[in-house]
Amino acid sequence: MKRSAIAFSVLMLSVAAAAAADDPIATRKTLMDANGAAAAVSAALLKGDMDYNPTVAKAAIMTLRAVSHSYGAFFPAGSDKGNTKASPKIWEDAAGFQKELAEFQEHADAAAQAAGKNGPADLAAFKAAVTPIFDDCKDCHQNYRLK
Ligand code: HEC
């Protein structure tokens, strides 16, 4: 697959996610799947499986950022039941969950800022921008996602 096609499909995932607002559990999973796709592209760049390309890197960052700003809207009361791995702690400790979300948004905003108009200049700049975001994935999953 051409690199531009990969970047495009990642962006399309997040657009599709934003449109599917009627089922909060399905929507938040779709958003997290977009996160997963952006993480996979990022890992391919970081490991050198894919040649570094600032446009692709920026697309991954912008996908993560879009998810960080929309994700919190899909946890209405009662959506702890059903086909979900969301931990009951999300509702029991709403402030703690909000804090994880805020960190994710803050790091994604900073990465977008660092990416500038044309994307992070090189792999080192990309790595510095996304590493705090990927730490947030682990933190939130450890505390607020069921195994
Ligand atoms: C603020 C908390 C939080 C952050 C940050 C977070 N996640 Fe998640 N993630 C969750 C929760 C909660 C679920 C379970 C959602 C459900 O099943 O309803 C989940 C589920 C997932 C899933 C499974 C989706 C599915 O189809 O069931 C993937 C993949 C995923 N996350 C990837 C990521 C990646 C990659 C990152 C970091 C870029 C990330 N997540 C950051 C809370 C978070």
Coordinates of N, CA and C and ligand atoms in Angstrom, one line a residue:
M1 N 0.9 -1.2 0.0 CA 0.0 0.0 0.0 C 0.9 1.2 0.0
K2 N 0.5 2.2 -0.8 CA 1.3 3.5 -0.8 C 1.1 4.2 0.6
R3 N 2.1 4.9 1.0 CA 2.1 5.6 2.3 C 0.9 6.5 2.4
S4 N 0.6 7.3 1.3 CA -0.5 8.2 1.4 C -1.8 7.5 1.6
A5 N -1.9 6.3 1.1 CA -3.2 5.6 1.2 C -3.3 5.2 2.7
I6 N -2.2 4.8 3.3 CA -2.3 4.4 4.8 C -2.7 5.6 5.6
A7 N -2.1 6.8 5.3 CA -2.5 8.0 6.1 C -3.9 8.3 5.9
F8 N -4.4 8.2 4.7 CA -5.8 8.5 4.4 C -6.7 7.6 5.1
S9 N -6.4 6.3 5.1 CA -7.4 5.4 5.7 C -7.4 5.6 7.2
V10 N -6.3 6.0 7.9 CA -6.4 6.4 9.3 C -7.3 7.6 9.5
L11 N -7.2 8.6 8.7 CA -8.0 9.7 8.8 C -9.5 9.4 8.6
M12 N -9.8 8.5 7.7 CA -11.2 8.2 7.4 C -11.8 7.4 8.6
L13 N -11.0 6.6 9.3 CA -11.5 5.9 10.4 C -12.0 6.9 11.5
S14 N -11.3 8.0 11.7 CA -11.7 8.9 12.7 C -13.0 9.7 12.3
V15 N -13.1 10.0 11.0 CA -14.2 10.7 10.5 C -15.5 9.7 10.7
A16 N -15.3 8.5 10.3 CA -16.4 7.5 10.4 C -16.8 7.4 11.9
A17 N -15.9 7.4 12.8 CA -16.2 7.3 14.2 C -17.0 8.5 14.7
A18 N -16.6 9.7 14.3 CA -17.3 10.9 14.8 C -18.8 10.9 14.3
A19 N -19.1 10.2 13.2 CA -20.4 10.2 12.6 C -21.4 9.2 13.3
A20 N -20.8 8.2 14.0 CA -21.6 7.1 14.5 C -22.0 7.4 16.0
A21 N -22.9 8.4 16.2 CA -23.1 8.8 17.6 C -24.3 8.1 18.3
D22 N -25.0 7.3 17.6 CA -26.3 6.7 18.2 C -26.0 5.6 19.2
D23 N -24.9 4.9 19.1 CA -24.6 3.8 20.0 C -23.3 4.1 20.7
P24 N -23.4 4.6 21.9 CA -22.1 5.0 22.6 C -21.1 4.0 22.7
I25 N -21.5 2.7 23.0 CA -20.4 1.7 23.2 C -19.7 1.4 21.9
A26 N -20.5 1.2 20.8 CA -19.9 1.0 19.5 C -19.1 2.2 19.0
T27 N -19.5 3.4 19.3 CA -18.8 4.6 18.9 C -17.5 4.7 19.6
R28 N -17.5 4.4 20.9 CA -16.2 4.6 21.7 C -15.2 3.5 21.3
K29 N -15.7 2.3 20.9 CA -14.8 1.3 20.4 C -14.2 1.6 19.1
T30 N -15.1 2.2 18.2 CA -14.6 2.7 16.9 C -13.5 3.7 17.0
L31 N -13.7 4.6 18.0 CA -12.7 5.7 18.2 C -11.4 5.0 18.7
M32 N -11.5 4.1 19.6 CA -10.3 3.4 20.1 C -9.7 2.6 19.0
D33 N -10.5 2.0 18.0 CA -9.9 1.3 16.9 C -9.0 2.3 16.0
A34 N -9.5 3.5 15.9 CA -8.8 4.6 15.2 C -7.5 4.9 15.9
N35 N -7.5 4.9 17.3 CA -6.3 5.1 18.1 C -5.4 3.9 17.8
G36 N -5.9 2.7 17.7 CA -5.1 1.5 17.5 C -4.4 1.6 16.1
A37 N -5.1 2.1 15.1 CA -4.6 2.2 13.8 C -3.5 3.2 13.7
A38 N -3.7 4.4 14.4 CA -2.7 5.4 14.5 C -1.5 4.9 15.2
A39 N -1.7 4.1 16.3 CA -0.6 3.6 17.0 C 0.2 2.6 16.2
A40 N -0.5 1.8 15.3 CA 0.2 0.8 14.4 C 1.1 1.6 13.4
V41 N 0.5 2.6 12.8 CA 1.3 3.4 11.8 C 2.5 4.0 12.5
S42 N 2.3 4.5 13.8 CA 3.4 5.2 14.5 C 4.5 4.1 14.8
A43 N 4.1 2.9 15.2 CA 5.1 1.9 15.5 C 5.9 1.5 14.3
A44 N 5.2 1.4 13.2 CA 5.9 1.1 11.9 C 6.9 2.1 11.6
L45 N 6.6 3.4 11.8 CA 7.6 4.5 11.6 C 8.7 4.4 12.6
L46 N 8.4 4.2 13.8 CA 9.4 4.2 14.9 C 10.3 3.0 14.8
K47 N 9.8 1.9 14.3 CA 10.7 0.7 14.2 C 11.4 0.7 12.9
G48 N 11.1 1.6 12.0 CA 11.7 1.6 10.7 C 11.2 0.6 9.7
D49 N 10.0 0.0 10.0 CA 9.3 -0.9 9.1 C 8.8 -0.1 7.9
M50 N 8.6 1.2 8.1 CA 8.1 2.1 7.1 C 9.1 3.3 7.1
D51 N 9.5 3.8 5.9 CA 10.3 5.0 5.8 C 9.6 6.2 6.5
Y52 N 10.4 7.0 7.2 CA 9.8 8.1 7.9 C 9.3 9.1 6.9
N53 N 8.0 9.5 7.1 CA 7.4 10.5 6.3 C 6.6 11.4 7.1
P54 N 6.9 12.7 7.1 CA 6.3 13.7 8.1 C 4.8 13.8 7.9
T55 N 4.3 13.6 6.6 CA 2.8 13.7 6.4 C 2.1 12.6 7.0
V56 N 2.6 11.4 6.9 CA 2.0 10.2 7.6 C 2.1 10.4 9.1
A57 N 3.2 10.9 9.6 CA 3.4 11.1 11.0 C 2.4 12.1 11.5
K58 N 2.2 13.1 10.8 CA 1.2 14.1 11.2 C -0.2 13.6 11.2
A59 N -0.5 12.7 10.2 CA -1.9 12.1 10.1 C -2.1 11.3 11.4
A60 N -1.1 10.5 11.8 CA -1.3 9.7 13.0 C -1.5 10.6 14.2
I61 N -0.8 11.6 14.4 CA -0.9 12.5 15.5 C -2.3 13.2 15.5
M62 N -2.8 13.6 14.3 CA -4.1 14.3 14.3 C -5.2 13.3 14.5
T63 N -5.0 12.0 14.2 CA -6.0 11.0 14.5 C -6.1 10.9 16.0
L64 N -5.0 10.7 16.7 CA -4.9 10.6 18.1 C -5.6 11.8 18.8
R65 N -5.3 12.9 18.3 CA -5.8 14.2 18.9 C -7.3 14.2 18.7
A66 N -7.8 13.9 17.5 CA -9.3 13.9 17.3 C -10.0 12.9 18.3
V67 N -9.4 11.7 18.5 CA -9.9 10.8 19.4 C -9.9 11.4 20.8
S68 N -8.8 12.0 21.2 CA -8.7 12.5 22.6 C -9.7 13.5 22.9
H69 N -10.1 14.3 21.9 CA -11.1 15.3 22.1 C -12.6 14.9 22.0
S70 N -12.8 13.7 21.4 CA -14.2 13.2 21.3 C -14.5 12.1 22.2
Y71 N -13.5 11.3 22.6 CA -13.8 10.1 23.3 C -14.6 10.2 24.6
G72 N -14.4 11.3 25.4 CA -15.1 11.4 26.7 C -16.6 11.6 26.5
A73 N -17.1 11.8 25.3 CA -18.6 12.1 25.2 C -19.4 10.8 25.1
F74 N -18.7 9.6 25.1 CA -19.4 8.4 24.8 C -19.5 7.4 26.0
F75 N -19.6 8.0 27.2 CA -19.7 7.2 28.5 C -20.9 7.7 29.3
P76 N -22.1 7.7 28.6 CA -23.3 8.0 29.4 C -23.6 7.0 30.5
A77 N -24.3 7.4 31.5 CA -24.7 6.5 32.6 C -25.4 5.3 32.0
G78 N -25.1 4.1 32.5 CA -25.8 2.9 32.0 C -25.0 2.2 30.9
S79 N -24.0 2.9 30.3 CA -23.2 2.3 29.2 C -22.0 1.5 29.8
D80 N -22.1 1.2 31.1 CA -21.1 0.2 31.6 C -21.6 -1.2 31.4
K81 N -22.9 -1.4 31.0 CA -23.5 -2.7 30.8 C -23.5 -2.9 29.3
G82 N -23.2 -4.2 28.9 CA -23.3 -4.5 27.4 C -22.0 -5.1 27.0
N83 N -21.8 -5.0 25.7 CA -20.6 -5.6 25.0 C -19.4 -4.6 25.1
T84 N -18.9 -4.5 26.4 CA -17.9 -3.4 26.6 C -16.8 -3.9 27.6
K85 N -15.6 -3.4 27.4 CA -14.5 -3.6 28.4 C -14.3 -2.4 29.2
A86 N -15.2 -1.4 29.2 CA -15.0 -0.3 30.0 C -15.2 -0.7 31.5
S87 N -14.3 -0.3 32.3 CA -14.4 -0.6 33.8 C -15.4 0.2 34.5
P88 N -16.1 -0.4 35.4 CA -17.1 0.3 36.3 C -16.4 1.5 36.9
K89 N -15.1 1.5 37.1 CA -14.3 2.6 37.7 C -14.5 3.9 37.0
I90 N -14.8 3.8 35.7 CA -15.0 5.1 34.9 C -16.1 5.9 35.5
W91 N -17.2 5.2 36.0 CA -18.3 5.9 36.6 C -18.1 6.1 38.1
E92 N -17.5 5.2 38.7 CA -17.2 5.3 40.2 C -16.2 6.4 40.5
D93 N -15.2 6.5 39.6 CA -14.1 7.5 39.9 C -14.1 8.4 38.6
A94 N -15.2 9.1 38.4 CA -15.3 10.0 37.2 C -14.1 11.0 37.1
A95 N -13.8 11.6 38.3 CA -12.7 12.6 38.3 C -11.4 12.0 37.8
G96 N -11.1 10.8 38.3 CA -9.9 10.1 37.9 C -9.8 9.8 36.4
F97 N -11.0 9.4 35.8 CA -11.1 9.1 34.4 C -10.9 10.4 33.6
Q98 N -11.5 11.5 34.1 CA -11.4 12.8 33.4 C -9.9 13.2 33.4
K99 N -9.2 12.9 34.5 CA -7.8 13.3 34.5 C -7.0 12.6 33.5
E100 N -7.3 11.3 33.3 CA -6.6 10.5 32.2 C -6.9 11.1 30.9
L101 N -8.1 11.4 30.7 CA -8.6 12.0 29.4 C -7.9 13.3 29.2
A102 N -7.8 14.2 30.2 CA -7.2 15.5 30.1 C -5.7 15.3 29.7
E103 N -5.0 14.4 30.3 CA -3.6 14.1 30.0 C -3.4 13.7 28.5
F104 N -4.3 12.8 28.1 CA -4.3 12.4 26.7 C -4.5 13.6 25.7
Q105 N -5.4 14.5 26.1 CA -5.7 15.6 25.2 C -4.5 16.6 25.2
E106 N -3.9 16.8 26.4 CA -2.8 17.7 26.6 C -1.6 17.3 25.8
H107 N -1.3 16.0 25.8 CA -0.2 15.4 25.1 C -0.4 15.4 23.6
A108 N -1.7 15.1 23.2 CA -2.0 15.1 21.8 C -2.0 16.5 21.2
D109 N -2.4 17.5 22.0 CA -2.4 18.9 21.6 C -0.9 19.4 21.4
A110 N -0.1 19.0 22.4 CA 1.3 19.3 22.3 C 2.0 18.7 21.1
A111 N 1.6 17.4 20.8 CA 2.2 16.8 19.6 C 1.8 17.5 18.3
A112 N 0.5 17.9 18.3 CA 0.0 18.6 17.1 C 0.8 19.9 16.9
Q113 N 1.0 20.6 18.0 CA 1.7 21.8 18.0 C 3.1 21.6 17.5
A114 N 3.8 20.6 18.0 CA 5.1 20.3 17.6 C 5.2 19.8 16.2
A115 N 4.1 19.2 15.7 CA 4.1 18.7 14.3 C 4.1 19.9 13.3
G116 N 3.5 21.0 13.7 CA 3.5 22.2 12.8 C 2.7 21.9 11.6
K117 N 2.9 22.7 10.6 CA 2.2 22.6 9.3 C 2.5 21.3 8.5
N118 N 3.8 21.0 8.5 CA 4.2 19.9 7.6 C 4.6 18.6 8.3
G119 N 4.3 18.5 9.6 CA 4.6 17.2 10.3 C 6.0 17.3 11.0
P120 N 6.2 16.4 12.0 CA 7.5 16.5 12.7 C 8.7 16.3 11.7
A121 N 9.7 17.1 11.8 CA 10.8 17.1 10.8 C 11.5 15.8 10.6
D122 N 11.7 15.1 11.7 CA 12.4 13.8 11.6 C 11.9 12.8 12.6
L123 N 12.4 11.6 12.5 CA 11.9 10.5 13.4 C 12.1 10.9 14.9
A124 N 13.2 11.5 15.2 CA 13.5 11.9 16.6 C 12.4 12.8 17.1
A125 N 12.0 13.8 16.3 CA 11.0 14.8 16.7 C 9.6 14.1 16.8
F126 N 9.4 13.1 15.9 CA 8.1 12.4 16.0 C 8.1 11.5 17.3
K127 N 9.2 10.9 17.6 CA 9.2 10.0 18.8 C 9.0 10.9 20.0
A128 N 9.7 12.0 20.1 CA 9.5 12.9 21.3 C 8.0 13.3 21.4
A129 N 7.4 13.6 20.3 CA 6.0 14.1 20.3 C 5.0 13.0 20.8
V130 N 5.2 11.7 20.3 CA 4.2 10.7 20.5 C 4.4 9.8 21.8
T131 N 5.7 9.8 22.3 CA 5.9 8.9 23.4 C 5.0 9.2 24.6
P132 N 4.8 10.5 25.0 CA 3.9 10.8 26.1 C 2.5 10.3 25.9
I133 N 2.0 10.3 24.6 CA 0.7 9.9 24.3 C 0.6 8.4 24.5
F134 N 1.6 7.6 24.0 CA 1.5 6.2 24.2 C 1.6 5.7 25.6
D135 N 2.3 6.5 26.5 CA 2.2 6.2 27.9 C 0.8 6.4 28.5
D136 N 0.1 7.4 27.9 CA -1.3 7.6 28.3 C -2.2 6.4 28.0
C137 N -2.0 5.8 26.9 CA -2.8 4.6 26.5 C -2.6 3.6 27.6
K138 N -1.4 3.3 28.0 CA -1.1 2.2 29.0 C -1.8 2.6 30.3
D139 N -1.6 3.9 30.8 CA -2.1 4.3 32.1 C -3.6 4.1 32.1
C140 N -4.3 4.6 31.1 CA -5.8 4.6 31.2 C -6.3 3.2 31.0
H141 N -5.7 2.4 30.2 CA -6.1 1.0 30.0 C -5.9 0.2 31.4
Q142 N -4.8 0.4 32.0 CA -4.5 -0.2 33.3 C -5.6 0.0 34.3
N143 N -6.0 1.3 34.4 CA -6.9 1.7 35.4 C -8.4 1.6 35.1
Y144 N -8.7 1.8 33.8 CA -10.1 2.0 33.4 C -10.6 1.0 32.3
R145 N -9.9 0.1 32.0 CA -10.3 -0.9 31.0 C -10.2 -2.3 31.6
L146 N -11.2 -3.1 31.4 CA -11.2 -4.5 31.9 C -10.3 -5.3 31.0
K147 N -9.7 -6.3 31.6 CA -8.8 -7.2 30.9 C -9.6 -8.1 29.9
Ligands
HEC1 C1 -8.8 8.0 28.9 C2 -8.7 6.5 28.8 C3 -8.1 5.9 27.6 C4 -7.0 6.3 26.9 C5 -6.1 7.5 27.1 C6 -6.8 5.3 25.8 N1 -7.8 4.3 25.9 FE1 -8.0 2.7 24.6 N2 -9.6 2.1 25.7 C7 -10.1 2.8 26.8 C8 -11.3 2.1 27.3 C9 -12.2 2.5 28.5 C10 -11.5 1.0 26.4 C11 -12.7 0.0 26.4 C12 -13.9 0.6 25.7 C13 -15.1 -0.3 25.6 O1 -15.0 -1.5 25.5 O2 -16.3 0.2 25.8 C14 -10.4 1.1 25.4 C15 -10.3 0.2 24.3 C16 -9.3 0.2 23.4 C17 -9.1 -0.6 22.2 C18 -10.1 -1.8 21.9 C19 -11.3 -1.2 21.0 C20 -12.3 -2.2 20.7 O3 -12.6 -2.3 19.5 O4 -12.9 -2.9 21.6 C21 -8.0 -0.3 21.5 C22 -7.4 -0.9 20.3 C23 -7.4 0.9 22.3 N3 -8.2 1.2 23.4 C24 -6.3 1.5 21.9 C25 -5.8 2.7 22.5 C26 -4.6 3.4 22.1 C27 -3.6 2.9 21.0 C28 -4.4 4.4 22.9 C29 -3.4 5.5 23.0 C30 -3.1 6.2 21.7 C31 -5.6 4.4 23.9 N4 -6.3 3.3 23.6 C32 -5.8 5.4 24.9 C33 -9.6 3.9 27.4 C34 -8.5 4.6 27.0

